[in-house]
Short mmCIF file of N, CA and C in Angstrom, two decimals:
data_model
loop_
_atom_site.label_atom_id
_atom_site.label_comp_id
_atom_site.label_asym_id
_atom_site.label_seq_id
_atom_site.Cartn_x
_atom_site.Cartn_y
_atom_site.Cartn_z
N UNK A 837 48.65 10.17 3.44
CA UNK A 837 49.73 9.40 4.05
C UNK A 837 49.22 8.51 5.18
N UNK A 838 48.00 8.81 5.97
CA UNK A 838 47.93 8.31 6.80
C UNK A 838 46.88 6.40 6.47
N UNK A 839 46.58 6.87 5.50
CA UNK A 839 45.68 5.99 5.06
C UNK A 839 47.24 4.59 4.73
N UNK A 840 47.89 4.95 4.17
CA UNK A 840 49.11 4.31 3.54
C UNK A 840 49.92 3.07 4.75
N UNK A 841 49.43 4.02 6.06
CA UNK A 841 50.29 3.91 7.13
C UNK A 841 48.95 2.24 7.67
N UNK A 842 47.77 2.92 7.98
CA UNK A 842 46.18 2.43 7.76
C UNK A 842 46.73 0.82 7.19
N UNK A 843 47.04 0.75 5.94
CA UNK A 843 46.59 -0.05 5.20
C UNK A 843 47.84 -1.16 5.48
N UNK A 844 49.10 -1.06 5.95
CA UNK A 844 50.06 -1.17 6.12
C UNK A 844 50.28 -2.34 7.57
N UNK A 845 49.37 -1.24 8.59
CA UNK A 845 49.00 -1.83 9.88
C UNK A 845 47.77 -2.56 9.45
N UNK A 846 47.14 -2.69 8.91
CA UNK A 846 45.87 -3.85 8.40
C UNK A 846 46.85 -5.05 7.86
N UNK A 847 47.79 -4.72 7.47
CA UNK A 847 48.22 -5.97 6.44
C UNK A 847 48.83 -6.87 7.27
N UNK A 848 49.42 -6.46 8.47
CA UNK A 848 50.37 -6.62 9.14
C UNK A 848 49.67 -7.85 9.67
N UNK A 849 48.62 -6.85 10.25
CA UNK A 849 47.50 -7.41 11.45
C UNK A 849 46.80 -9.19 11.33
N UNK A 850 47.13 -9.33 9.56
CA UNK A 850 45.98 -9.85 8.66
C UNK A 850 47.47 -10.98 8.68
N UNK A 851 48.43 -10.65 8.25
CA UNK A 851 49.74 -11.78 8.41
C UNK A 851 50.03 -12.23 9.66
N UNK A 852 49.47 -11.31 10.50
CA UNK A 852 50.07 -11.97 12.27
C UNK A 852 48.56 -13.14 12.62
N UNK A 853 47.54 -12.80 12.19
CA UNK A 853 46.38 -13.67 12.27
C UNK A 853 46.57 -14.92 11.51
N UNK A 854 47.36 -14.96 10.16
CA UNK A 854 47.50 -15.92 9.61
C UNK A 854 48.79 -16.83 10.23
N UNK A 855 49.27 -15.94 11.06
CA UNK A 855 50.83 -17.02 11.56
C UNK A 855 50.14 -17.75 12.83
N UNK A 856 49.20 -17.23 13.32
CA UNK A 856 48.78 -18.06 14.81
C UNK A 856 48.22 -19.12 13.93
N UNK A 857 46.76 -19.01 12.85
CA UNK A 857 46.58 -20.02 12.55
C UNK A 857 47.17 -21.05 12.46
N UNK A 858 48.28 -20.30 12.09
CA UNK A 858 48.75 -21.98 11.04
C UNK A 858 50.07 -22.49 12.15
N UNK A 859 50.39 -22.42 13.46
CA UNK A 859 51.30 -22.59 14.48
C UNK A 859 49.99 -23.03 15.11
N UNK A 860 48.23 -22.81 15.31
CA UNK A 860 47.62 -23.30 16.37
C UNK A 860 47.31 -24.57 15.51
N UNK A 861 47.15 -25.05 14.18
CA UNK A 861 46.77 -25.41 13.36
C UNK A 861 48.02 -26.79 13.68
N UNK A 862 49.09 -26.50 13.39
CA UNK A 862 50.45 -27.41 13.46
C UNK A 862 50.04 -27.84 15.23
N UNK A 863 50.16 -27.42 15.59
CA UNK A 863 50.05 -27.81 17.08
C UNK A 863 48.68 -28.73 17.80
N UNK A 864 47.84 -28.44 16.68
CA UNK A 864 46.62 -29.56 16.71
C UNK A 864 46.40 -30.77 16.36
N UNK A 865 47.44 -30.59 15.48
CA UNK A 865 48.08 -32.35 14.24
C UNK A 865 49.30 -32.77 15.15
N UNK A 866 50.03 -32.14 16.62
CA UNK A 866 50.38 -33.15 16.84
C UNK A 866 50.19 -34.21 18.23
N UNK A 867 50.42 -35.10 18.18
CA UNK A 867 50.18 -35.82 19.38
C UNK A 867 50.95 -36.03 20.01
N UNK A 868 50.08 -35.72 21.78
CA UNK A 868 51.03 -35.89 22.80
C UNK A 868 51.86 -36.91 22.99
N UNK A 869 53.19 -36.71 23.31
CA UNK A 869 54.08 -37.87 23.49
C UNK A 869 53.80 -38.69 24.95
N UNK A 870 53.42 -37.78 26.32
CA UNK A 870 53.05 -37.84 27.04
C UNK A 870 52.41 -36.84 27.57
N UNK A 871 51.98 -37.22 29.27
CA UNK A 871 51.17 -36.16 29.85
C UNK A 871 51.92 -34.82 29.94
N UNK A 872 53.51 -35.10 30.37
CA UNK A 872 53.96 -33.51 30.71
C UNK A 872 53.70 -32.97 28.84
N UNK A 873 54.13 -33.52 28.17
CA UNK A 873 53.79 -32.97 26.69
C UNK A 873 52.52 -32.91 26.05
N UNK A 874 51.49 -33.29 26.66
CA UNK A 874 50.00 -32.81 26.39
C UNK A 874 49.93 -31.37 27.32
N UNK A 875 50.09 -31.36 28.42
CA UNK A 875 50.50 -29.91 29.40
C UNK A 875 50.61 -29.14 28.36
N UNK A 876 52.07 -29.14 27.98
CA UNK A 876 53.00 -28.23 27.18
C UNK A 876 51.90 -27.59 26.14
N UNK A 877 51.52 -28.60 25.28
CA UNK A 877 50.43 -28.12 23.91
C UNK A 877 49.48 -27.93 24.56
N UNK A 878 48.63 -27.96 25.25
CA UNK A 878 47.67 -27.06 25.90
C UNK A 878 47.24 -25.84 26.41
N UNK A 879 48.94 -25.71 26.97
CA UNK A 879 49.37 -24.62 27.30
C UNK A 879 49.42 -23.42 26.29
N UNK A 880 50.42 -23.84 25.30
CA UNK A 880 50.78 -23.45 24.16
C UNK A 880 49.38 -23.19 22.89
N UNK A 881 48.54 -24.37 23.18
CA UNK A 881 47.12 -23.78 22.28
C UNK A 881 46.56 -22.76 22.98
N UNK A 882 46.87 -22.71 24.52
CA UNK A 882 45.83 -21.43 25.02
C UNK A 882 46.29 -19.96 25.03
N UNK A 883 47.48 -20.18 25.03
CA UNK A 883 47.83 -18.91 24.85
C UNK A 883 48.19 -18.37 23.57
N UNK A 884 48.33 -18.82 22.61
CA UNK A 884 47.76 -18.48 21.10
C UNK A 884 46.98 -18.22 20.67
N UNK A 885 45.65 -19.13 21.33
CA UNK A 885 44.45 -18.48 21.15
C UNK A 885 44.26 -17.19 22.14
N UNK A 886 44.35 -16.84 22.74
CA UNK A 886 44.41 -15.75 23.53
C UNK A 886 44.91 -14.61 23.19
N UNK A 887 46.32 -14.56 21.86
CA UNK A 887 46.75 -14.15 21.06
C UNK A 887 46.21 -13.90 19.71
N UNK A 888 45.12 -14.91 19.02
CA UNK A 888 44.57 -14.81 18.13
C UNK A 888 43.35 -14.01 18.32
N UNK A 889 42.60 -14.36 19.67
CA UNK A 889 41.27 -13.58 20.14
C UNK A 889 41.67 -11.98 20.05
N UNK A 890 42.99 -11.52 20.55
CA UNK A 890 43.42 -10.55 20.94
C UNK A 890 43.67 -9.36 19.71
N UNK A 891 44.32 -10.35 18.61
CA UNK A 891 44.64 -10.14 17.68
C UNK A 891 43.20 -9.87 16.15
N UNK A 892 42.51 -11.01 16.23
CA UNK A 892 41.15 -10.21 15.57
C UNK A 892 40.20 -9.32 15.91
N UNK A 893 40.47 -8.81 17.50
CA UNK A 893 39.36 -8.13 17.72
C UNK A 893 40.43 -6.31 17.34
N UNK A 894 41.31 -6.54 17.24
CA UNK A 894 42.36 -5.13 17.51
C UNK A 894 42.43 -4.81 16.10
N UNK A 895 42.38 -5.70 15.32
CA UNK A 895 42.61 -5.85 13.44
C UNK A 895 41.40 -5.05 12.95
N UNK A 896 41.58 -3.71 12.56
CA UNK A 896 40.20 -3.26 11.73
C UNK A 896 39.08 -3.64 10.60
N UNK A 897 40.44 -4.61 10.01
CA UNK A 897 39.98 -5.01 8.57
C UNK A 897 38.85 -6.30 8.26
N UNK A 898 37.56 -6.12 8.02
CA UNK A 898 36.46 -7.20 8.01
C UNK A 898 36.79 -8.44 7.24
N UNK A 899 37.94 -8.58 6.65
CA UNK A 899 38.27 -9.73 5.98
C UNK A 899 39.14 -10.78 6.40
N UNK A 900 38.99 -10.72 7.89
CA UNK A 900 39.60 -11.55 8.79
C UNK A 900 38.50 -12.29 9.27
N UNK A 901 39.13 -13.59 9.72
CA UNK A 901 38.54 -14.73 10.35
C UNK A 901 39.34 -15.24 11.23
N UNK A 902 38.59 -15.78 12.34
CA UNK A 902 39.08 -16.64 13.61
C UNK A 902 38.87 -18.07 13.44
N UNK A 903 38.69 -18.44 12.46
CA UNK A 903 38.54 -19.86 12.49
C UNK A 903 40.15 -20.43 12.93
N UNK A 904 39.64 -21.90 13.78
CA UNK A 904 40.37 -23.03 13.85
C UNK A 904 40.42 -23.78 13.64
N UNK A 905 41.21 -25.29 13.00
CA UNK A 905 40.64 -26.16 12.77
C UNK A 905 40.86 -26.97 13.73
N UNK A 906 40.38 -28.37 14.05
CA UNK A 906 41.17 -29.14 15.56
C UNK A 906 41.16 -30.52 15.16
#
């Protein structure tokens, strides 16, 4: 059972890594409207990544990646 539970929290781990990508990913394609809105996405890329760093190192499963694209 516990393995079930294991595999469950891997999957999870492996879908929450794939949602930062693709929100740090969207947020890289777009361009600032201005300076307070370059702030904003800067902001917003750093603390995602900070979330993503956080998030692959806690994830057991070796078939994860941290790539970004920019």
């Amino acid at each position: 059972m516990a393995s079930k539970t294991e595999i469950a929290k891997s999957r999870l781990g492996i879908q929450e890594e794939r949602a930062l990508q693709s929100m740090l990913n969207e947020l890289y394609a777009i361009e600032p409207r201005d300076e307070e809105h370059g702030a904003f996405l800067r902001s917003r890329r750093s603390s995602l990544l900070e979330r993503l760093g956080a998030s692959t190192t806690t994830n057991a499963s070796g078939s994860t990646s941290s790539e970004v694209s920019s």
